[in-house]
Short mmCIF file of C-alpha atoms in Angstrom, two decimals:
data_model
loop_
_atom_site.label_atom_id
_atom_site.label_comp_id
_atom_site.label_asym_id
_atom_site.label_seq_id
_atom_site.Cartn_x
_atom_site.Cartn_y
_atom_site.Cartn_z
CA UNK T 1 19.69 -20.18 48.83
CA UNK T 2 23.54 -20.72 49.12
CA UNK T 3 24.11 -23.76 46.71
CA UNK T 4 27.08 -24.75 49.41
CA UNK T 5 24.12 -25.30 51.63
CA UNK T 6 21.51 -26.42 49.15
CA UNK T 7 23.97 -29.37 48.21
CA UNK T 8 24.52 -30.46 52.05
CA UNK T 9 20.77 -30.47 52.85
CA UNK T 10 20.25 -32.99 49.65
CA UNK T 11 22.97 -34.87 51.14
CA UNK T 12 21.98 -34.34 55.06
CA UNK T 13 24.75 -35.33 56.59
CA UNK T 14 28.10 -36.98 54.59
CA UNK T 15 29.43 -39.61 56.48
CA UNK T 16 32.68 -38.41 58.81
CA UNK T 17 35.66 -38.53 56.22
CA UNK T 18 38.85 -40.42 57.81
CA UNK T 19 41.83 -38.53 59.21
CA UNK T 20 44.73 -40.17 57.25
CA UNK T 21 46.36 -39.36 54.11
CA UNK T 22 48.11 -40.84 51.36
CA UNK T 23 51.14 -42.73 49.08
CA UNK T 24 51.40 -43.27 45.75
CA UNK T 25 52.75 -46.39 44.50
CA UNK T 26 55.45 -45.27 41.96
CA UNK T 27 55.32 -45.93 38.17
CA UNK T 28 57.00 -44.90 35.20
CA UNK T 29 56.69 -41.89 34.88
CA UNK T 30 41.42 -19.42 24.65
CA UNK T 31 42.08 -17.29 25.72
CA UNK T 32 38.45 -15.96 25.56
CA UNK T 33 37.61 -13.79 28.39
CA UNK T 34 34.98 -15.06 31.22
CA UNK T 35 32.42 -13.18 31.94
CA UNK T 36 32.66 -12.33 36.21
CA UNK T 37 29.73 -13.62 37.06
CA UNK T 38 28.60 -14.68 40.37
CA UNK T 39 30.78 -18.09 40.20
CA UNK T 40 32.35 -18.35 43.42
CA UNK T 41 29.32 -20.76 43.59
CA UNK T 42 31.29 -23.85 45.06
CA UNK T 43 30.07 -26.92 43.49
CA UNK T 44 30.85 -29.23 46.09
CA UNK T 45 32.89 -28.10 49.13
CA UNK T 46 36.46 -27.37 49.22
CA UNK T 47 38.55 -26.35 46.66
CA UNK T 48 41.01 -28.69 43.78
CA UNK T 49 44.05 -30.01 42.19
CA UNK T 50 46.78 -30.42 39.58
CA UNK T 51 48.99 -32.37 37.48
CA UNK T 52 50.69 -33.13 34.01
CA UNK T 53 52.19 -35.41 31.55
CA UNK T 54 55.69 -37.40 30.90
CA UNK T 55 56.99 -37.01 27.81
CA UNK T 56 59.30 -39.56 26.21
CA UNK T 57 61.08 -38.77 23.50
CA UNK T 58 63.72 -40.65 21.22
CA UNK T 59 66.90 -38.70 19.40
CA UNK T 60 69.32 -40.43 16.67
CA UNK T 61 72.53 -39.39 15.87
CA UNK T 62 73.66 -40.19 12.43
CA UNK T 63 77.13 -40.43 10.93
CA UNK T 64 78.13 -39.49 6.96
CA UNK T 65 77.25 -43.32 6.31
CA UNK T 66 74.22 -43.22 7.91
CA UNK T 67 75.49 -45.46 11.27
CA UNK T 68 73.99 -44.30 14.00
CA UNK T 69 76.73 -42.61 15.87
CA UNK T 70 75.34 -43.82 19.92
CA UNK T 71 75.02 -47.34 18.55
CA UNK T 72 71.22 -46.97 19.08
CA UNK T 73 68.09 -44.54 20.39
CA UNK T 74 68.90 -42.45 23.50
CA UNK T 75 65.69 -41.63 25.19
CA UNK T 76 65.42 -37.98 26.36
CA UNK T 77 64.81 -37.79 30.30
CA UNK T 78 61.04 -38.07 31.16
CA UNK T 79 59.89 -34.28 32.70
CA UNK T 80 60.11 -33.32 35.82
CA UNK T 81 56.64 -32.00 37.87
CA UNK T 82 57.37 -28.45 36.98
CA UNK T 83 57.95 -29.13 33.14
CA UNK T 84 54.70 -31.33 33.67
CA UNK T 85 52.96 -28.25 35.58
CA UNK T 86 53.97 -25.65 33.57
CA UNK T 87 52.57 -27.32 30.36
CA UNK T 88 49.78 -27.98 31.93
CA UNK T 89 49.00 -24.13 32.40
CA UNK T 90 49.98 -23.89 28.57
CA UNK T 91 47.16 -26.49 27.87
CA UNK T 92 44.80 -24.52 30.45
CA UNK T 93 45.67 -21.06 29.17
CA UNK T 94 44.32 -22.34 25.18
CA UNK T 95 40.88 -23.86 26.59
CA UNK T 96 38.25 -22.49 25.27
CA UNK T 97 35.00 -21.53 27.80
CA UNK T 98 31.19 -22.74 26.56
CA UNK T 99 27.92 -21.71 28.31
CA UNK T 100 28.15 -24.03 31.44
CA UNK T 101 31.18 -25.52 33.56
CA UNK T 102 30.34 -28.64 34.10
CA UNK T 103 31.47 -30.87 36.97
CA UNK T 104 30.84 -34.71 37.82
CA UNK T 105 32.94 -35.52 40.52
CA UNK T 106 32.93 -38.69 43.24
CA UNK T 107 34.40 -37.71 46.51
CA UNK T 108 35.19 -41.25 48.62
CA UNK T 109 36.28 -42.06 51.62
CA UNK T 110 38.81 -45.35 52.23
CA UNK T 111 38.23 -48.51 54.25
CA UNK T 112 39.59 -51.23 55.20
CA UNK T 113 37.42 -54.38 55.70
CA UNK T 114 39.23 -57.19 57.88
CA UNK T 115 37.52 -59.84 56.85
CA UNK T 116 39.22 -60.67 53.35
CA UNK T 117 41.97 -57.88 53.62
CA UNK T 118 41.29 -55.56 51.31
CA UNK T 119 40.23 -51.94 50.60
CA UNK T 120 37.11 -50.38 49.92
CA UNK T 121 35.74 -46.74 48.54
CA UNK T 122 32.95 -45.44 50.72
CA UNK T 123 31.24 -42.41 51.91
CA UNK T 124 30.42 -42.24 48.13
CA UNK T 125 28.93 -38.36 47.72
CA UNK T 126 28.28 -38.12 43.68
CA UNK T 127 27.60 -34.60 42.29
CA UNK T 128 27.38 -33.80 38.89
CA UNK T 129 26.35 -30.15 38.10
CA UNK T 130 26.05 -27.60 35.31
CA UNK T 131 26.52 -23.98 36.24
CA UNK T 132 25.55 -21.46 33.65
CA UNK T 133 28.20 -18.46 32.48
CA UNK T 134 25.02 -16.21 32.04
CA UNK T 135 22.79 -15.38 35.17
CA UNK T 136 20.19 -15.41 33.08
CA UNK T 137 20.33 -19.01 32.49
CA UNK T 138 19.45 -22.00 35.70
CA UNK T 139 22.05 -23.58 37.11
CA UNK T 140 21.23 -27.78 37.68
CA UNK T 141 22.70 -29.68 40.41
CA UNK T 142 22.62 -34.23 40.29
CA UNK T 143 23.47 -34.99 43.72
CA UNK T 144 23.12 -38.39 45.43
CA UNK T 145 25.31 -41.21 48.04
CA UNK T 146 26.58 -43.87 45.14
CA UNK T 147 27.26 -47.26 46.86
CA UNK T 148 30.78 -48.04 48.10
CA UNK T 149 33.19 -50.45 45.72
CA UNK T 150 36.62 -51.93 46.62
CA UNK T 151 39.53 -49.84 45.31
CA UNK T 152 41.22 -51.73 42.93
CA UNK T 153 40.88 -55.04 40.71
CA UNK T 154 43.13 -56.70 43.44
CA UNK T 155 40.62 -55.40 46.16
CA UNK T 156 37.68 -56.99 43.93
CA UNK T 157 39.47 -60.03 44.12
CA UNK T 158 39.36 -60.65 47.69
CA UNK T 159 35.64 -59.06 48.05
CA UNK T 160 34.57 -61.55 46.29
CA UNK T 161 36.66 -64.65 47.70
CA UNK T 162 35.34 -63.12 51.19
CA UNK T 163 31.45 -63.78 49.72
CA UNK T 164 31.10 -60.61 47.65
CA UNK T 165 29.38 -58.53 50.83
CA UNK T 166 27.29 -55.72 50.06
CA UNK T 167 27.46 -53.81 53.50
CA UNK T 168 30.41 -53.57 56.10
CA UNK T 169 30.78 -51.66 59.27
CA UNK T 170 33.85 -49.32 59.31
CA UNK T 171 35.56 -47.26 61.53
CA UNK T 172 35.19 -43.40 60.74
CA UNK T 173 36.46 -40.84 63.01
CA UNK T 174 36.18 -42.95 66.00
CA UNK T 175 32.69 -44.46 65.20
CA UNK T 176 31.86 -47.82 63.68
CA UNK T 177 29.25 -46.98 60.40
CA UNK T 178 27.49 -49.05 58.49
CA UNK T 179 28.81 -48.56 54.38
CA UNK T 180 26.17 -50.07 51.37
CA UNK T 181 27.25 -51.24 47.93
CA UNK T 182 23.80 -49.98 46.89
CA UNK T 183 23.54 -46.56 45.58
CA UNK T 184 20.49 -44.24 46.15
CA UNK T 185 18.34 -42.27 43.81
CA UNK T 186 19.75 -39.39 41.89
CA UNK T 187 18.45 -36.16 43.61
CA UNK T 188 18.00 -33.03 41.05
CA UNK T 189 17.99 -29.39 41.93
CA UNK T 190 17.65 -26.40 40.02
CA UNK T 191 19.24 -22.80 40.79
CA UNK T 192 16.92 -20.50 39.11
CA UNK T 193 18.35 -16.41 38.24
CA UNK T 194 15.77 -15.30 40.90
CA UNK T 195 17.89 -17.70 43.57
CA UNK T 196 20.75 -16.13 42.13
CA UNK T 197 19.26 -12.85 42.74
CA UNK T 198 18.07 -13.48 45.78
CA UNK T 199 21.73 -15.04 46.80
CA UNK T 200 23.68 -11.90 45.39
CA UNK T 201 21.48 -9.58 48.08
CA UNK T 202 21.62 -12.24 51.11
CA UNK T 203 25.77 -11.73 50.47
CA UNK T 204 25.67 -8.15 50.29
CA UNK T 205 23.66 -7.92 53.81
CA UNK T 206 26.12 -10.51 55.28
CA UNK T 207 28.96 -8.07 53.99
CA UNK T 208 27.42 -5.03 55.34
CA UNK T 209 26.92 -6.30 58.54
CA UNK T 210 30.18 -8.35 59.29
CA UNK T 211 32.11 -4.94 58.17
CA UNK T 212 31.00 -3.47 61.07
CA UNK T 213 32.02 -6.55 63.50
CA UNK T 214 35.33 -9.00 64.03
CA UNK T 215 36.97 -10.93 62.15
CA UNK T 216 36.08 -13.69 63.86
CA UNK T 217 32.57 -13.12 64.15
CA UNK T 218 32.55 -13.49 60.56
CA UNK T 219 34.36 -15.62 59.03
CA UNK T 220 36.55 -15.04 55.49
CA UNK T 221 33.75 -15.44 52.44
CA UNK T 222 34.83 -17.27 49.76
CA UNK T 223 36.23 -15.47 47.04
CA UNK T 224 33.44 -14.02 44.39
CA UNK T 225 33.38 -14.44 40.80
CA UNK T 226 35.53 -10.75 40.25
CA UNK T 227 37.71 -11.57 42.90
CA UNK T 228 39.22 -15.34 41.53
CA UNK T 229 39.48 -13.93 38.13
CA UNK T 230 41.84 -11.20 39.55
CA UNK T 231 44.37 -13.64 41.08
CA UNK T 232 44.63 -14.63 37.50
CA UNK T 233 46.87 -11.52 37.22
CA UNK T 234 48.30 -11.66 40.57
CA UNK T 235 50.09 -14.43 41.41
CA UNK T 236 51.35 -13.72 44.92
CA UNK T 237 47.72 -13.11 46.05
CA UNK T 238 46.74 -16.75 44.26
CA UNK T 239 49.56 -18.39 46.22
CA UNK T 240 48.42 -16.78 49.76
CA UNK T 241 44.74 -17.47 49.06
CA UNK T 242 46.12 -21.02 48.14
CA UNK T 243 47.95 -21.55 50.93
CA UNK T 244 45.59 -20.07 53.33
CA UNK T 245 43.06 -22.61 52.46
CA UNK T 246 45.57 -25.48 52.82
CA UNK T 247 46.16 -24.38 56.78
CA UNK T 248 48.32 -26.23 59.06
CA UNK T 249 49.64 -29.01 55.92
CA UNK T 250 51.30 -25.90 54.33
CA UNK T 251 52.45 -26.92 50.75
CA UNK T 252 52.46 -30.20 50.79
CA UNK T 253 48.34 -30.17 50.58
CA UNK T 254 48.30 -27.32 47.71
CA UNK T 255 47.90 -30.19 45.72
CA UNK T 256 44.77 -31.31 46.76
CA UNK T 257 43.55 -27.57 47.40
CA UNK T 258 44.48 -26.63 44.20
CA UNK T 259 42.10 -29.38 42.58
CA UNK T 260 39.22 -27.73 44.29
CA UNK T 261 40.19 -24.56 43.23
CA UNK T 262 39.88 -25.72 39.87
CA UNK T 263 36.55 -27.72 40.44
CA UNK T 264 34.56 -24.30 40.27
CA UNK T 265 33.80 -22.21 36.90
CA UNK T 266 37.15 -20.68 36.10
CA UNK T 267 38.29 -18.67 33.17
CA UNK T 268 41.33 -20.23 31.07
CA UNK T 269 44.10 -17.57 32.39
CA UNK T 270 43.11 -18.40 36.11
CA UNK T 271 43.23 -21.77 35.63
CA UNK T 272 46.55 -21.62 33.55
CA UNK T 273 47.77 -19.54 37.16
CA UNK T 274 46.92 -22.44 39.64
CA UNK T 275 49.19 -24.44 37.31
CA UNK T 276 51.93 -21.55 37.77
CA UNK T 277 51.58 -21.31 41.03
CA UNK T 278 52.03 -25.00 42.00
CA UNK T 279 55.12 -25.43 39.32
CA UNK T 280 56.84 -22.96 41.85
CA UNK T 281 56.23 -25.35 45.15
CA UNK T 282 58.94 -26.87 46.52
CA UNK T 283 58.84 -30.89 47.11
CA UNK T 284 56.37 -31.32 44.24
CA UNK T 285 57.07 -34.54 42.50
CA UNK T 286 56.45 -36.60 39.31
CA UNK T 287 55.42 -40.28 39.97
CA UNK T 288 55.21 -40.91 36.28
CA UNK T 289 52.82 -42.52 34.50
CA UNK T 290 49.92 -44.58 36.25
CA UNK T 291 45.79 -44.89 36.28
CA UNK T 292 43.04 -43.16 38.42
CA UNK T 293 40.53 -45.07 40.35
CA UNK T 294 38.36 -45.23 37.39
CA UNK T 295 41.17 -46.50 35.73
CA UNK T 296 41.88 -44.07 32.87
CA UNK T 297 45.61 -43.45 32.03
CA UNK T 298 47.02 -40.52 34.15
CA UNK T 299 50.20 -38.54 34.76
CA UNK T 300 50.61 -38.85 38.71
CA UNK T 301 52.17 -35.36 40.87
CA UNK T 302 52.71 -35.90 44.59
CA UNK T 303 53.78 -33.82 47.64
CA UNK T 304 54.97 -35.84 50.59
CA UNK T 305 52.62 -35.45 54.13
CA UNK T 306 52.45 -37.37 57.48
CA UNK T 307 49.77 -37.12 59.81
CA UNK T 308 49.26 -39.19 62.91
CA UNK T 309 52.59 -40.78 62.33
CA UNK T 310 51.25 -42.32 58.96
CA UNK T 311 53.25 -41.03 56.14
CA UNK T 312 51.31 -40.19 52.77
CA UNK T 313 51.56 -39.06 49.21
CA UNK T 314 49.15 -36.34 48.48
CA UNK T 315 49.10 -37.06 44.67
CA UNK T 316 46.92 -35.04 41.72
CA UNK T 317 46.39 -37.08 38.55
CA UNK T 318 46.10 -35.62 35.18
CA UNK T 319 44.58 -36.62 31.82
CA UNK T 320 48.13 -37.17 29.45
CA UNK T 321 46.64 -35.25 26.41
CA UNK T 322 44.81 -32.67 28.10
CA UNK T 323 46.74 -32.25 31.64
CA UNK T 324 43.03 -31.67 33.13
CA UNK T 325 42.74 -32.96 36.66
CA UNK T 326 41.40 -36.54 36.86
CA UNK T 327 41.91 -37.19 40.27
CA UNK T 328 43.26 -36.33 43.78
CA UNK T 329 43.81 -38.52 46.44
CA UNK T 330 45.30 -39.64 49.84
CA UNK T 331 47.89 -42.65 49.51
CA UNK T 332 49.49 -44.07 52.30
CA UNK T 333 52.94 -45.40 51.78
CA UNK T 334 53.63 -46.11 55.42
CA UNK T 335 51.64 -46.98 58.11
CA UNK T 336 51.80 -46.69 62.32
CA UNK T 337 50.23 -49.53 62.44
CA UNK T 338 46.95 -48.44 63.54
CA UNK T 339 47.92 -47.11 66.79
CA UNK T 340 46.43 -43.80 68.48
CA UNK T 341 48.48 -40.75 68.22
CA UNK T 342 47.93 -37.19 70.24
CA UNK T 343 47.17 -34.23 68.34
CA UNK T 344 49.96 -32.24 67.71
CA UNK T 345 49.95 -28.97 69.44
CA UNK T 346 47.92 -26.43 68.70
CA UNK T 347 45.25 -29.25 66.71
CA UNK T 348 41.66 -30.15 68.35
CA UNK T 349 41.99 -33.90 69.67
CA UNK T 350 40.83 -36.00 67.13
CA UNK T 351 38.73 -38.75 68.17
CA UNK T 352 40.59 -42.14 65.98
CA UNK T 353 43.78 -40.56 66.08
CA UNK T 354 45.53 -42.49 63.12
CA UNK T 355 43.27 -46.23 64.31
CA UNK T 356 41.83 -45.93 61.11
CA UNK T 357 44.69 -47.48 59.26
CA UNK T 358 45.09 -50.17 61.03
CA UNK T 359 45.70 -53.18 58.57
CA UNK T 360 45.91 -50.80 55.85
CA UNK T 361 48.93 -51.45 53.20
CA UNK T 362 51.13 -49.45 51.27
CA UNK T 363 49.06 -47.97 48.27
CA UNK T 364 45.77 -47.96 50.14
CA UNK T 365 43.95 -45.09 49.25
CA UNK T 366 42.17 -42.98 52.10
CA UNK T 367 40.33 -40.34 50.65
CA UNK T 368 39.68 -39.81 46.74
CA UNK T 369 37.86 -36.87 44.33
CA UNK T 370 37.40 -38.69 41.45
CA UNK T 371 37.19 -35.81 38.65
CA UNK T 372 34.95 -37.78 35.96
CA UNK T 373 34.43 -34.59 34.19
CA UNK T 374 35.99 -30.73 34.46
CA UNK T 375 35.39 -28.51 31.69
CA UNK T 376 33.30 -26.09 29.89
CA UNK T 377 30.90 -27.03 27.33
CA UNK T 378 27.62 -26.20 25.39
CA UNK T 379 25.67 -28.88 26.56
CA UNK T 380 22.98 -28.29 28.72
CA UNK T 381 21.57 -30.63 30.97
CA UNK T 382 19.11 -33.11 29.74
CA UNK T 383 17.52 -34.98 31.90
#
């Protein structure tokens, strides 16, 4: 069974995600080879993300008497989001790999709730997964909806002067849903080597037969385990398949692409490319230093996007020691004040058309992929 499809079924159906996009309130700011195994596995649906660190440094010039000859320190300029980019793919290129990749990662939707003005996460879909390096080892999959929170401590604030609700009704996608602070049940699956057998033949039949129809009677595959370890050595055909999957927002969403990219089991070299490839897009910048929604420190990279006459910051956050990807996320940092736009030409109508932000502020985050781990490790699951 396709684990793209096992995932969804656990999850029936996500709640619609909202159309608008983001802005980013500014602040400062081994090498051991990986087995190609069947790992174009995607762990949750889409593909990943990027970012880096600032780097402050302090130089003091000295005269014969020892007075310093600038009167004082002179900081060295912070980095800019290639510097930041490019030592992240440093940092990415020395990782070692372990015997599962393990993901946990919180995709959200934004709200806003009227009543008390403020912001909240929703939509929660929670997967945490470990998927083995050997096919001869289970794959195990955590999947479940966690209950929606506000966004930030100044959101909590107002929750709970507005009577500390636990359910709302929000607008999604043109429909009014109903949103619960209470999370379900954890839901666990297992991926067994005879699923993965039985997977690895279903894709070869697929193969067989759509080689001998259209292209658009079947669809682009996603990349196998072979075929994303060879972009590691080819650039140009990382960037297309890159920007390919970010469609009509062109670079500016590479960002956000690139994070789930890098959400699925990928050896150090390919994930030290993504970092490459993105230091090379144009418009990329460094917001500095500032927090993820879970409120760890981050280094915050943004591209610039409107949509629906809402202009947002598509913005990847990354840990400051180890430049992996904490979080990416929509922030808007100007609203059309909630008025319905047409579709620009060429798009499918969609059904809100940029209402969704109505009484949204600068800052508000719409959609979030909270990263709360990315790596490999030895661990197996225990549970």
């Amino acid at each position: 069974m396709d684990e793209i499809r096992m995932i969804r079924n656990l999850l029936e159906e996500a709640p619609p995600t909202g159309e608008v996009v983001a802005e980013g309130r500014r602040r400062l700011t081994d090498r051991a080879p990986v087995r190609s195994t069947r790992t174009r596995r995607r762990l949750w649906g889409g593909l990943a993300v990027v970012a880096a660190a600032t780097a402050v440094a302090v130089a003091i010039g000295l005269t014969g008497g020892g007075t310093p000859a600038t009167g004082g320190h002179t900081p060295v300029r912070p980095m800019t989001a290639r510097q930041i980019l490019l030592t992240a793919a440093e940092k990415a290129a020395a990782t070692p790999v372990g015997r599962y990749w393990h993901v946990h990662v919180i995709s959200s939707e934004g709200y806003h709730i009227g009543r008390g003005d403020y912001m909240i996460f929703g939509a929660r879909n929670e997967m945490d997964s470990w998927a083995a390096r050997s096919d001869k080892e289970s794959d195990v999959f955590r999947v479940r909806t966690a209950g929606a929170v506000p966004q930030t401590p100044a959101d909590r604030a107002a929750w709970q002067r507005a009577g500390s609700p636990a359910s709302w009704t929000v607008l999604s996608n043109g429909d009014h849903i109903r949103q619960s602070a209470k999370p379900e049940p954890w839901r666990l699956s297992r991926y067994t080597p005879a699923a993965k057998r039985e997977q690895e033949q279903a894709e070869k039949r697929v193969a067989a037969q759509c080689a001998k129809r259209s292209r658009a009677a079947c669809p682009p595959m996603p990349p196998t385990g072979k075929e994303r370890d060879a972009m590691a050595s080819d650039p140009q055909a990382l960037k297309k398949f890159l920007l390919a999957a970010a469609g009509k927002g062109g670079a500016s969403y590479l960002l956000t692409v690139a994070g789930h990219f890098l959400m699925e089991p990928s050896s150090p070299q390919l994930r030290s490319a993504v970092f490459r490839v993105l230091a090379g897009v144009p418009g990329v910048r460094s917001l500095g230093e500032g927090r993820d929604s879970l409120g760890r420190p981050a280094i915050v990279l943004a591209g610039r996007v409107t949509q629906n006459e809402n202009v947002y910051d598509n913005e990847l956050l990354l840990d400051p020691v180890t430049y992996v990807p904490l979080e990416t996320r929509l922030v808007l940092v100007k609203g059309n004040g909630g008025k319905r736009v047409p579709p620009p030409p060429g798009m499918p109508p969609i059904q809100s058309g940029g209402l969704e932000t109505k009484g949204m502020k600068p800052g508000a985050i719409t959609h979030s992929e909270i990263y709360v781990t990315m790596g490999w490790t030895n661990t197996a699951y225990r549970g």
